[in-house]
PDB file of N, CA and C in Angstrom:
ATOM      1  N   MET A   1     -27.756 -14.681  11.679  1.00  0.00           N
ATOM      2  CA  MET A   1     -26.317 -14.696  11.806  1.00  0.00           C
ATOM      3  C   MET A   1     -25.768 -13.285  11.537  1.00  0.00           C
ATOM      4  N   SER A   2     -24.968 -12.775  12.413  1.00  0.00           N
ATOM      5  CA  SER A   2     -24.428 -11.432  12.216  1.00  0.00           C
ATOM      6  C   SER A   2     -23.200 -11.499  11.307  1.00  0.00           C
ATOM      7  N   GLU A   3     -23.068 -10.471  10.498  1.00  0.00           N
ATOM      8  CA  GLU A   3     -21.920 -10.390   9.599  1.00  0.00           C
ATOM      9  C   GLU A   3     -20.746  -9.781  10.343  1.00  0.00           C
ATOM     10  N   GLN A   4     -19.633 -10.480  10.355  1.00  0.00           N
ATOM     11  CA  GLN A   4     -18.448  -9.974  11.018  1.00  0.00           C
ATOM     12  C   GLN A   4     -17.506  -9.406   9.962  1.00  0.00           C
ATOM     13  N   LYS A   5     -17.107  -8.164  10.141  1.00  0.00           N
ATOM     14  CA  LYS A   5     -16.208  -7.526   9.185  1.00  0.00           C
ATOM     15  C   LYS A   5     -14.799  -8.076   9.377  1.00  0.00           C
ATOM     16  N   ALA A   6     -14.171  -8.404   8.251  1.00  0.00           N
ATOM     17  CA  ALA A   6     -12.804  -8.917   8.296  1.00  0.00           C
ATOM     18  C   ALA A   6     -11.869  -7.831   8.815  1.00  0.00           C
ATOM     19  N   TRP A   7     -10.810  -8.267   9.464  1.00  0.00           N
ATOM     20  CA  TRP A   7      -9.823  -7.334  10.008  1.00  0.00           C
ATOM     21  C   TRP A   7      -9.244  -6.500   8.876  1.00  0.00           C
ATOM     22  N   GLN A   8      -9.076  -5.208   9.125  1.00  0.00           N
ATOM     23  CA  GLN A   8      -8.494  -4.282   8.156  1.00  0.00           C
ATOM     24  C   GLN A   8      -7.308  -3.571   8.808  1.00  0.00           C
ATOM     25  N   PRO A   9      -6.191  -3.476   8.091  1.00  0.00           N
ATOM     26  CA  PRO A   9      -5.047  -2.741   8.642  1.00  0.00           C
ATOM     27  C   PRO A   9      -5.354  -1.245   8.662  1.00  0.00           C
ATOM     28  N   SER A  10      -4.685  -0.540   9.554  1.00  0.00           N
ATOM     29  CA  SER A  10      -4.877   0.912   9.610  1.00  0.00           C
ATOM     30  C   SER A  10      -4.215   1.565   8.400  1.00  0.00           C
ATOM     31  N   THR A  11      -4.602   2.777   8.123  1.00  0.00           N
ATOM     32  CA  THR A  11      -4.044   3.520   6.989  1.00  0.00           C
ATOM     33  C   THR A  11      -2.535   3.661   7.138  1.00  0.00           C
ATOM     34  N   ILE A  12      -2.066   3.927   8.341  1.00  0.00           N
ATOM     35  CA  ILE A  12      -0.620   4.115   8.553  1.00  0.00           C
ATOM     36  C   ILE A  12       0.134   2.802   8.336  1.00  0.00           C
ATOM     37  N   GLN A  13      -0.478   1.670   8.705  1.00  0.00           N
ATOM     38  CA  GLN A  13       0.162   0.381   8.459  1.00  0.00           C
ATOM     39  C   GLN A  13       0.292   0.126   6.958  1.00  0.00           C
ATOM     40  N   VAL A  14      -0.758   0.410   6.230  1.00  0.00           N
ATOM     41  CA  VAL A  14      -0.745   0.202   4.781  1.00  0.00           C
ATOM     42  C   VAL A  14       0.277   1.122   4.120  1.00  0.00           C
ATOM     43  N   GLU A  15       0.263   2.384   4.506  1.00  0.00           N
ATOM     44  CA  GLU A  15       1.182   3.359   3.909  1.00  0.00           C
ATOM     45  C   GLU A  15       2.634   2.966   4.184  1.00  0.00           C
ATOM     46  N   THR A  16       2.933   2.589   5.403  1.00  0.00           N
ATOM     47  CA  THR A  16       4.294   2.205   5.768  1.00  0.00           C
ATOM     48  C   THR A  16       4.745   0.971   4.989  1.00  0.00           C
ATOM     49  N   ALA A  17       3.892  -0.027   4.910  1.00  0.00           N
ATOM     50  CA  ALA A  17       4.237  -1.250   4.176  1.00  0.00           C
ATOM     51  C   ALA A  17       4.425  -0.972   2.688  1.00  0.00           C
ATOM     52  N   ALA A  18       3.541  -0.167   2.118  1.00  0.00           N
ATOM     53  CA  ALA A  18       3.643   0.153   0.693  1.00  0.00           C
ATOM     54  C   ALA A  18       4.939   0.908   0.397  1.00  0.00           C
ATOM     55  N   MET A  19       5.278   1.860   1.253  1.00  0.00           N
ATOM     56  CA  MET A  19       6.510   2.638   1.064  1.00  0.00           C
ATOM     57  C   MET A  19       7.740   1.736   1.149  1.00  0.00           C
ATOM     58  N   ALA A  20       7.748   0.835   2.121  1.00  0.00           N
ATOM     59  CA  ALA A  20       8.891  -0.062   2.284  1.00  0.00           C
ATOM     60  C   ALA A  20       9.029  -1.003   1.088  1.00  0.00           C
ATOM     61  N   LEU A  21       7.909  -1.531   0.602  1.00  0.00           N
ATOM     62  CA  LEU A  21       7.940  -2.412  -0.569  1.00  0.00           C
ATOM     63  C   LEU A  21       8.508  -1.693  -1.783  1.00  0.00           C
ATOM     64  N   ARG A  22       8.019  -0.490  -2.015  1.00  0.00           N
ATOM     65  CA  ARG A  22       8.468   0.274  -3.182  1.00  0.00           C
ATOM     66  C   ARG A  22       9.958   0.588  -3.086  1.00  0.00           C
ATOM     67  N   ALA A  23      10.419   1.017  -1.928  1.00  0.00           N
ATOM     68  CA  ALA A  23      11.839   1.341  -1.762  1.00  0.00           C
ATOM     69  C   ALA A  23      12.702   0.101  -1.986  1.00  0.00           C
ATOM     70  N   GLN A  24      12.253  -1.021  -1.437  1.00  0.00           N
ATOM     71  CA  GLN A  24      13.005  -2.258  -1.599  1.00  0.00           C
ATOM     72  C   GLN A  24      13.103  -2.648  -3.075  1.00  0.00           C
ATOM     73  N   GLN A  25      12.002  -2.533  -3.788  1.00  0.00           N
ATOM     74  CA  GLN A  25      12.025  -2.891  -5.204  1.00  0.00           C
ATOM     75  C   GLN A  25      12.869  -1.916  -6.017  1.00  0.00           C
ATOM     76  N   MET A  26      12.776  -0.633  -5.731  1.00  0.00           N
ATOM     77  CA  MET A  26      13.576   0.344  -6.469  1.00  0.00           C
ATOM     78  C   MET A  26      15.067   0.099  -6.258  1.00  0.00           C
ATOM     79  N   ARG A  27      15.453  -0.253  -5.049  1.00  0.00           N
ATOM     80  CA  ARG A  27      16.862  -0.550  -4.783  1.00  0.00           C
ATOM     81  C   ARG A  27      17.279  -1.839  -5.478  1.00  0.00           C
ATOM     82  N   LEU A  28      16.421  -2.853  -5.412  1.00  0.00           N
ATOM     83  CA  LEU A  28      16.712  -4.144  -6.026  1.00  0.00           C
ATOM     84  C   LEU A  28      16.887  -4.015  -7.537  1.00  0.00           C
ATOM     85  N   TRP A  29      16.067  -3.198  -8.152  1.00  0.00           N
ATOM     86  CA  TRP A  29      16.116  -3.008  -9.602  1.00  0.00           C
ATOM     87  C   TRP A  29      17.109  -1.934 -10.020  1.00  0.00           C
ATOM     88  N   ASN A  30      17.877  -1.423  -9.083  1.00  0.00           N
ATOM     89  CA  ASN A  30      18.878  -0.384  -9.348  1.00  0.00           C
ATOM     90  C   ASN A  30      18.277   0.876  -9.966  1.00  0.00           C
ATOM     91  N   LEU A  31      17.064   1.212  -9.557  1.00  0.00           N
ATOM     92  CA  LEU A  31      16.438   2.461  -9.996  1.00  0.00           C
ATOM     93  C   LEU A  31      16.912   3.633  -9.145  1.00  0.00           C
ATOM     94  N   VAL A  32      17.425   3.335  -7.978  1.00  0.00           N
ATOM     95  CA  VAL A  32      18.002   4.325  -7.078  1.00  0.00           C
ATOM     96  C   VAL A  32      19.233   3.695  -6.436  1.00  0.00           C
ATOM     97  N   GLU A  33      20.085   4.536  -5.859  1.00  0.00           N
ATOM     98  CA  GLU A  33      21.255   3.996  -5.171  1.00  0.00           C
ATOM     99  C   GLU A  33      20.811   3.276  -3.889  1.00  0.00           C
ATOM    100  N   GLU A  34      21.655   2.418  -3.415  1.00  0.00           N
ATOM    101  CA  GLU A  34      21.341   1.604  -2.241  1.00  0.00           C
ATOM    102  C   GLU A  34      21.019   2.444  -1.006  1.00  0.00           C
ATOM    103  N   SER A  35      21.578   3.646  -0.932  1.00  0.00           N
ATOM    104  CA  SER A  35      21.383   4.483   0.250  1.00  0.00           C
ATOM    105  C   SER A  35      20.146   5.385   0.151  1.00  0.00           C
ATOM    106  N   ALA A  36      19.361   5.274  -0.922  1.00  0.00           N
ATOM    107  CA  ALA A  36      18.178   6.134  -1.095  1.00  0.00           C
ATOM    108  C   ALA A  36      17.187   5.893   0.038  1.00  0.00           C
ATOM    109  N   THR A  37      16.636   6.959   0.554  1.00  0.00           N
ATOM    110  CA  THR A  37      15.679   6.828   1.652  1.00  0.00           C
ATOM    111  C   THR A  37      14.342   6.321   1.133  1.00  0.00           C
ATOM    112  N   VAL A  38      13.577   5.753   2.039  1.00  0.00           N
ATOM    113  CA  VAL A  38      12.247   5.254   1.698  1.00  0.00           C
ATOM    114  C   VAL A  38      11.377   6.406   1.186  1.00  0.00           C
ATOM    115  N   GLY A  39      11.448   7.538   1.862  1.00  0.00           N
ATOM    116  CA  GLY A  39      10.652   8.693   1.457  1.00  0.00           C
ATOM    117  C   GLY A  39      11.005   9.193   0.072  1.00  0.00           C
ATOM    118  N   ARG A  40      12.284   9.203  -0.248  1.00  0.00           N
ATOM    119  CA  ARG A  40      12.705   9.655  -1.576  1.00  0.00           C
ATOM    120  C   ARG A  40      12.209   8.703  -2.650  1.00  0.00           C
ATOM    121  N   CYS A  41      12.283   7.417  -2.379  1.00  0.00           N
ATOM    122  CA  CYS A  41      11.773   6.422  -3.330  1.00  0.00           C
ATOM    123  C   CYS A  41      10.274   6.612  -3.541  1.00  0.00           C
ATOM    124  N   TRP A  42       9.556   6.839  -2.446  1.00  0.00           N
ATOM    125  CA  TRP A  42       8.099   7.005  -2.516  1.00  0.00           C
ATOM    126  C   TRP A  42       7.746   8.265  -3.293  1.00  0.00           C
ATOM    127  N   ASP A  43       8.491   9.328  -3.052  1.00  0.00           N
ATOM    128  CA  ASP A  43       8.228  10.588  -3.746  1.00  0.00           C
ATOM    129  C   ASP A  43       8.479  10.482  -5.249  1.00  0.00           C
ATOM    130  N   GLN A  44       9.376   9.610  -5.660  1.00  0.00           N
ATOM    131  CA  GLN A  44       9.684   9.429  -7.079  1.00  0.00           C
ATOM    132  C   GLN A  44       8.673   8.522  -7.780  1.00  0.00           C
ATOM    133  N   THR A  45       7.784   7.912  -7.027  1.00  0.00           N
ATOM    134  CA  THR A  45       6.803   6.983  -7.579  1.00  0.00           C
ATOM    135  C   THR A  45       5.552   7.745  -8.000  1.00  0.00           C
ATOM    136  N   PRO A  46       5.056   7.505  -9.220  1.00  0.00           N
ATOM    137  CA  PRO A  46       3.833   8.184  -9.659  1.00  0.00           C
ATOM    138  C   PRO A  46       2.638   7.830  -8.772  1.00  0.00           C
ATOM    139  N   ALA A  47       1.683   8.739  -8.668  1.00  0.00           N
ATOM    140  CA  ALA A  47       0.523   8.543  -7.792  1.00  0.00           C
ATOM    141  C   ALA A  47      -0.240   7.274  -8.127  1.00  0.00           C
ATOM    142  N   TRP A  48      -0.430   6.985  -9.398  1.00  0.00           N
ATOM    143  CA  TRP A  48      -1.203   5.793  -9.770  1.00  0.00           C
ATOM    144  C   TRP A  48      -0.504   4.520  -9.291  1.00  0.00           C
ATOM    145  N   LEU A  49       0.825   4.512  -9.305  1.00  0.00           N
ATOM    146  CA  LEU A  49       1.567   3.338  -8.860  1.00  0.00           C
ATOM    147  C   LEU A  49       1.565   3.235  -7.339  1.00  0.00           C
ATOM    148  N   ARG A  50       1.606   4.376  -6.649  1.00  0.00           N
ATOM    149  CA  ARG A  50       1.505   4.356  -5.187  1.00  0.00           C
ATOM    150  C   ARG A  50       0.180   3.729  -4.760  1.00  0.00           C
ATOM    151  N   CYS A  51      -0.894   4.025  -5.489  1.00  0.00           N
ATOM    152  CA  CYS A  51      -2.205   3.443  -5.183  1.00  0.00           C
ATOM    153  C   CYS A  51      -2.172   1.919  -5.327  1.00  0.00           C
ATOM    154  N   GLU A  52      -1.474   1.429  -6.344  1.00  0.00           N
ATOM    155  CA  GLU A  52      -1.370  -0.013  -6.533  1.00  0.00           C
ATOM    156  C   GLU A  52      -0.541  -0.659  -5.423  1.00  0.00           C
ATOM    157  N   TYR A  53       0.518   0.005  -5.003  1.00  0.00           N
ATOM    158  CA  TYR A  53       1.325  -0.522  -3.902  1.00  0.00           C
ATOM    159  C   TYR A  53       0.508  -0.569  -2.611  1.00  0.00           C
ATOM    160  N   ARG A  54      -0.330   0.445  -2.384  1.00  0.00           N
ATOM    161  CA  ARG A  54      -1.177   0.433  -1.187  1.00  0.00           C
ATOM    162  C   ARG A  54      -2.143  -0.740  -1.205  1.00  0.00           C
ATOM    163  N   GLN A  55      -2.744  -0.997  -2.358  1.00  0.00           N
ATOM    164  CA  GLN A  55      -3.677  -2.118  -2.466  1.00  0.00           C
ATOM    165  C   GLN A  55      -2.969  -3.445  -2.179  1.00  0.00           C
ATOM    166  N   ALA A  56      -1.793  -3.607  -2.755  1.00  0.00           N
ATOM    167  CA  ALA A  56      -1.027  -4.837  -2.540  1.00  0.00           C
ATOM    168  C   ALA A  56      -0.611  -4.971  -1.077  1.00  0.00           C
ATOM    169  N   ALA A  57      -0.157  -3.880  -0.481  1.00  0.00           N
ATOM    170  CA  ALA A  57       0.269  -3.912   0.921  1.00  0.00           C
ATOM    171  C   ALA A  57      -0.909  -4.243   1.839  1.00  0.00           C
ATOM    172  N   ALA A  58      -2.077  -3.657   1.574  1.00  0.00           N
ATOM    173  CA  ALA A  58      -3.259  -3.936   2.393  1.00  0.00           C
ATOM    174  C   ALA A  58      -3.637  -5.405   2.294  1.00  0.00           C
ATOM    175  N   ALA A  59      -3.588  -5.967   1.091  1.00  0.00           N
ATOM    176  CA  ALA A  59      -3.922  -7.384   0.909  1.00  0.00           C
ATOM    177  C   ALA A  59      -2.927  -8.278   1.647  1.00  0.00           C
ATOM    178  N   MET A  60      -1.636  -7.912   1.590  1.00  0.00           N
ATOM    179  CA  MET A  60      -0.622  -8.717   2.287  1.00  0.00           C
ATOM    180  C   MET A  60      -0.800  -8.645   3.806  1.00  0.00           C
ATOM    181  N   LEU A  61      -1.080  -7.469   4.318  1.00  0.00           N
ATOM    182  CA  LEU A  61      -1.279  -7.321   5.760  1.00  0.00           C
ATOM    183  C   LEU A  61      -2.507  -8.103   6.233  1.00  0.00           C
ATOM    184  N   ARG A  62      -3.593  -8.041   5.456  1.00  0.00           N
ATOM    185  CA  ARG A  62      -4.796  -8.810   5.823  1.00  0.00           C
ATOM    186  C   ARG A  62      -4.503 -10.306   5.798  1.00  0.00           C
ATOM    187  N   ALA A  63      -3.776 -10.753   4.771  1.00  0.00           N
ATOM    188  CA  ALA A  63      -3.450 -12.173   4.660  1.00  0.00           C
ATOM    189  C   ALA A  63      -2.565 -12.630   5.814  1.00  0.00           C
ATOM    190  N   ALA A  64      -1.577 -11.824   6.153  1.00  0.00           N
ATOM    191  CA  ALA A  64      -0.675 -12.185   7.250  1.00  0.00           C
ATOM    192  C   ALA A  64      -1.414 -12.251   8.583  1.00  0.00           C
ATOM    193  N   HIS A  65      -2.409 -11.408   8.746  1.00  0.00           N
ATOM    194  CA  HIS A  65      -3.166 -11.365   9.999  1.00  0.00           C
ATOM    195  C   HIS A  65      -4.202 -12.485  10.078  1.00  0.00           C
ATOM    196  N   SER A  66      -4.804 -12.836   8.962  1.00  0.00           N
ATOM    197  CA  SER A  66      -5.988 -13.695   8.970  1.00  0.00           C
ATOM    198  C   SER A  66      -5.760 -15.135   8.522  1.00  0.00           C
ATOM    199  N   HIS A  67      -4.599 -15.450   7.983  1.00  0.00           N
ATOM    200  CA  HIS A  67      -4.404 -16.779   7.411  1.00  0.00           C
ATOM    201  C   HIS A  67      -3.105 -17.414   7.872  1.00  0.00           C
ATOM    202  N   THR A  68      -3.070 -18.729   7.746  1.00  0.00           N
ATOM    203  CA  THR A  68      -1.828 -19.476   7.943  1.00  0.00           C
ATOM    204  C   THR A  68      -1.252 -19.750   6.557  1.00  0.00           C
ATOM    205  N   PRO A  69       0.017 -20.103   6.468  1.00  0.00           N
ATOM    206  CA  PRO A  69       0.569 -20.434   5.147  1.00  0.00           C
ATOM    207  C   PRO A  69      -0.230 -21.526   4.433  1.00  0.00           C
ATOM    208  N   GLU A  70      -0.730 -22.493   5.194  1.00  0.00           N
ATOM    209  CA  GLU A  70      -1.505 -23.581   4.602  1.00  0.00           C
ATOM    210  C   GLU A  70      -2.828 -23.084   4.027  1.00  0.00           C
ATOM    211  N   SER A  71      -3.492 -22.188   4.749  1.00  0.00           N
ATOM    212  CA  SER A  71      -4.784 -21.694   4.262  1.00  0.00           C
ATOM    213  C   SER A  71      -4.614 -20.751   3.067  1.00  0.00           C
ATOM    214  N   LEU A  72      -3.455 -20.121   2.946  1.00  0.00           N
ATOM    215  CA  LEU A  72      -3.202 -19.234   1.813  1.00  0.00           C
ATOM    216  C   LEU A  72      -2.979 -19.999   0.514  1.00  0.00           C
ATOM    217  N   ALA A  73      -2.589 -21.260   0.624  1.00  0.00           N
ATOM    218  CA  ALA A  73      -2.291 -22.049  -0.571  1.00  0.00           C
ATOM    219  C   ALA A  73      -3.488 -22.139  -1.507  1.00  0.00           C
ATOM    220  N   SER A  74      -4.685 -22.133  -0.968  1.00  0.00           N
ATOM    221  CA  SER A  74      -5.880 -22.268  -1.800  1.00  0.00           C
ATOM    222  C   SER A  74      -6.474 -20.916  -2.211  1.00  0.00           C
ATOM    223  N   LYS A  75      -5.881 -19.823  -1.791  1.00  0.00           N
ATOM    224  CA  LYS A  75      -6.401 -18.488  -2.104  1.00  0.00           C
ATOM    225  C   LYS A  75      -5.865 -17.994  -3.455  1.00  0.00           C
ATOM    226  N   HIS A  76      -6.613 -17.094  -4.059  1.00  0.00           N
ATOM    227  CA  HIS A  76      -6.179 -16.447  -5.296  1.00  0.00           C
ATOM    228  C   HIS A  76      -5.558 -15.103  -4.951  1.00  0.00           C
ATOM    229  N   ALA A  77      -4.667 -14.656  -5.808  1.00  0.00           N
ATOM    230  CA  ALA A  77      -4.054 -13.344  -5.611  1.00  0.00           C
ATOM    231  C   ALA A  77      -5.134 -12.267  -5.718  1.00  0.00           C
ATOM    232  N   PRO A  78      -5.027 -11.214  -4.913  1.00  0.00           N
ATOM    233  CA  PRO A  78      -6.036 -10.150  -4.986  1.00  0.00           C
ATOM    234  C   PRO A  78      -5.930  -9.374  -6.295  1.00  0.00           C
ATOM    235  N   ALA A  79      -7.057  -8.869  -6.729  1.00  0.00           N
ATOM    236  CA  ALA A  79      -7.058  -8.029  -7.930  1.00  0.00           C
ATOM    237  C   ALA A  79      -6.617  -6.623  -7.537  1.00  0.00           C
ATOM    238  N   ILE A  80      -5.714  -6.067  -8.296  1.00  0.00           N
ATOM    239  CA  ILE A  80      -5.235  -4.708  -8.058  1.00  0.00           C
ATOM    240  C   ILE A  80      -5.916  -3.800  -9.076  1.00  0.00           C
ATOM    241  N   LYS A  81      -6.618  -2.807  -8.575  1.00  0.00           N
ATOM    242  CA  LYS A  81      -7.355  -1.888  -9.441  1.00  0.00           C
ATOM    243  C   LYS A  81      -6.414  -0.796  -9.938  1.00  0.00           C
ATOM    244  N   GLN A  82      -6.351  -0.637 -11.246  1.00  0.00           N
ATOM    245  CA  GLN A  82      -5.509   0.405 -11.826  1.00  0.00           C
ATOM    246  C   GLN A  82      -6.322   1.687 -11.941  1.00  0.00           C
ATOM    247  N   LEU A  83      -5.769   2.758 -11.418  1.00  0.00           N
ATOM    248  CA  LEU A  83      -6.448   4.046 -11.437  1.00  0.00           C
ATOM    249  C   LEU A  83      -5.818   4.980 -12.460  1.00  0.00           C
ATOM    250  N   GLY A  84      -6.634   5.817 -13.057  1.00  0.00           N
ATOM    251  CA  GLY A  84      -6.131   6.865 -13.939  1.00  0.00           C
ATOM    252  C   GLY A  84      -5.511   7.970 -13.106  1.00  0.00           C
ATOM    253  N   ASP A  85      -4.844   8.896 -13.762  1.00  0.00           N
ATOM    254  CA  ASP A  85      -4.160   9.974 -13.052  1.00  0.00           C
ATOM    255  C   ASP A  85      -5.102  10.777 -12.155  1.00  0.00           C
ATOM    256  N   LYS A  86      -6.270  11.132 -12.657  1.00  0.00           N
ATOM    257  CA  LYS A  86      -7.216  11.945 -11.889  1.00  0.00           C
ATOM    258  C   LYS A  86      -7.710  11.194 -10.650  1.00  0.00           C
ATOM    259  N   ASP A  87      -8.078   9.925 -10.838  1.00  0.00           N
ATOM    260  CA  ASP A  87      -8.541   9.117  -9.711  1.00  0.00           C
ATOM    261  C   ASP A  87      -7.417   8.858  -8.710  1.00  0.00           C
ATOM    262  N   ALA A  88      -6.207   8.677  -9.219  1.00  0.00           N
ATOM    263  CA  ALA A  88      -5.059   8.439  -8.338  1.00  0.00           C
ATOM    264  C   ALA A  88      -4.774   9.671  -7.481  1.00  0.00           C
ATOM    265  N   GLU A  89      -4.869  10.838  -8.071  1.00  0.00           N
ATOM    266  CA  GLU A  89      -4.652  12.072  -7.307  1.00  0.00           C
ATOM    267  C   GLU A  89      -5.712  12.232  -6.220  1.00  0.00           C
ATOM    268  N   ALA A  90      -6.966  11.897  -6.537  1.00  0.00           N
ATOM    269  CA  ALA A  90      -8.038  11.963  -5.535  1.00  0.00           C
ATOM    270  C   ALA A  90      -7.773  10.962  -4.410  1.00  0.00           C
ATOM    271  N   GLU A  91      -7.291   9.775  -4.759  1.00  0.00           N
ATOM    272  CA  GLU A  91      -6.964   8.759  -3.754  1.00  0.00           C
ATOM    273  C   GLU A  91      -5.808   9.234  -2.875  1.00  0.00           C
ATOM    274  N   GLU A  92      -4.804   9.856  -3.476  1.00  0.00           N
ATOM    275  CA  GLU A  92      -3.680  10.408  -2.712  1.00  0.00           C
ATOM    276  C   GLU A  92      -4.176  11.426  -1.682  1.00  0.00           C
ATOM    277  N   LYS A  93      -5.073  12.298  -2.098  1.00  0.00           N
ATOM    278  CA  LYS A  93      -5.616  13.320  -1.204  1.00  0.00           C
ATOM    279  C   LYS A  93      -6.383  12.669  -0.054  1.00  0.00           C
ATOM    280  N   ARG A  94      -7.182  11.640  -0.376  1.00  0.00           N
ATOM    281  CA  ARG A  94      -7.958  10.933   0.641  1.00  0.00           C
ATOM    282  C   ARG A  94      -7.024  10.254   1.658  1.00  0.00           C
ATOM    283  N   ILE A  95      -5.970   9.623   1.175  1.00  0.00           N
ATOM    284  CA  ILE A  95      -5.015   8.940   2.055  1.00  0.00           C
ATOM    285  C   ILE A  95      -4.318   9.945   2.967  1.00  0.00           C
ATOM    286  N   LYS A  96      -3.899  11.077   2.425  1.00  0.00           N
ATOM    287  CA  LYS A  96      -3.231  12.098   3.246  1.00  0.00           C
ATOM    288  C   LYS A  96      -4.154  12.591   4.353  1.00  0.00           C
ATOM    289  N   GLU A  97      -5.427  12.780   4.030  1.00  0.00           N
ATOM    290  CA  GLU A  97      -6.390  13.215   5.046  1.00  0.00           C
ATOM    291  C   GLU A  97      -6.561  12.153   6.130  1.00  0.00           C
ATOM    292  N   LEU A  98      -6.626  10.877   5.724  1.00  0.00           N
ATOM    293  CA  LEU A  98      -6.746   9.797   6.707  1.00  0.00           C
ATOM    294  C   LEU A  98      -5.513   9.718   7.601  1.00  0.00           C
ATOM    295  N   LEU A  99      -4.335   9.870   7.003  1.00  0.00           N
ATOM    296  CA  LEU A  99      -3.103   9.828   7.795  1.00  0.00           C
ATOM    297  C   LEU A  99      -3.051  10.970   8.807  1.00  0.00           C
ATOM    298  N   GLU A 100      -3.448  12.153   8.386  1.00  0.00           N
ATOM    299  CA  GLU A 100      -3.483  13.299   9.301  1.00  0.00           C
ATOM    300  C   GLU A 100      -4.468  13.046  10.429  1.00  0.00           C
ATOM    301  N   LYS A 101      -5.612  12.485  10.097  1.00  0.00           N
ATOM    302  CA  LYS A 101      -6.636  12.186  11.105  1.00  0.00           C
ATOM    303  C   LYS A 101      -6.113  11.156  12.113  1.00  0.00           C
ATOM    304  N   GLU A 102      -5.455  10.106  11.621  1.00  0.00           N
ATOM    305  CA  GLU A 102      -4.911   9.074  12.499  1.00  0.00           C
ATOM    306  C   GLU A 102      -3.802   9.635  13.379  1.00  0.00           C
ATOM    307  N   ALA A 103      -3.015  10.542  12.838  1.00  0.00           N
ATOM    308  CA  ALA A 103      -1.908  11.131  13.602  1.00  0.00           C
ATOM    309  C   ALA A 103      -2.444  11.995  14.755  1.00  0.00           C
ATOM    310  N   ARG A 104      -3.585  12.647  14.534  1.00  0.00           N
ATOM    311  CA  ARG A 104      -4.160  13.500  15.576  1.00  0.00           C
ATOM    312  C   ARG A 104      -4.818  12.683  16.692  1.00  0.00           C
ATOM    313  N   SER A 105      -5.262  11.471  16.373  1.00  0.00           N
ATOM    314  CA  SER A 105      -5.963  10.691  17.414  1.00  0.00           C
ATOM    315  C   SER A 105      -5.052   9.756  18.164  1.00  0.00           C
TER     316      SER A 105
END
C-alpha cells in the first residue's frame, strides 16, 4: 500500500491566514485601532507568536480542505509547538525564504 501525503497548504496561504487571524484578534481585543492594517498588526507581533499563528492557520486550512464538519467533531485540537526566541527567529528566516521562492515561481 502506498503512503499518500495529506494535503498541505502553501506557505503563502498559511502566512496570509495567520496574518488575518492575528489582525482580527488584535482589533477585537482593542490592542490596535479598528483601522490598523494587517501588516502593521503582524509587524507588532513577536516572532514566537507569529510561529504559533502559522501553526494554527496551517491546521485550520488542512482541516477545512480535508474534513467535513461532522468528521471534525471526533478530532482533537492540534498541538501548537512553542518556540524560544532563537528558534522563532530561525523559523521567521525560513518562512521569508519560502515566500520569496514561491513569489519567484
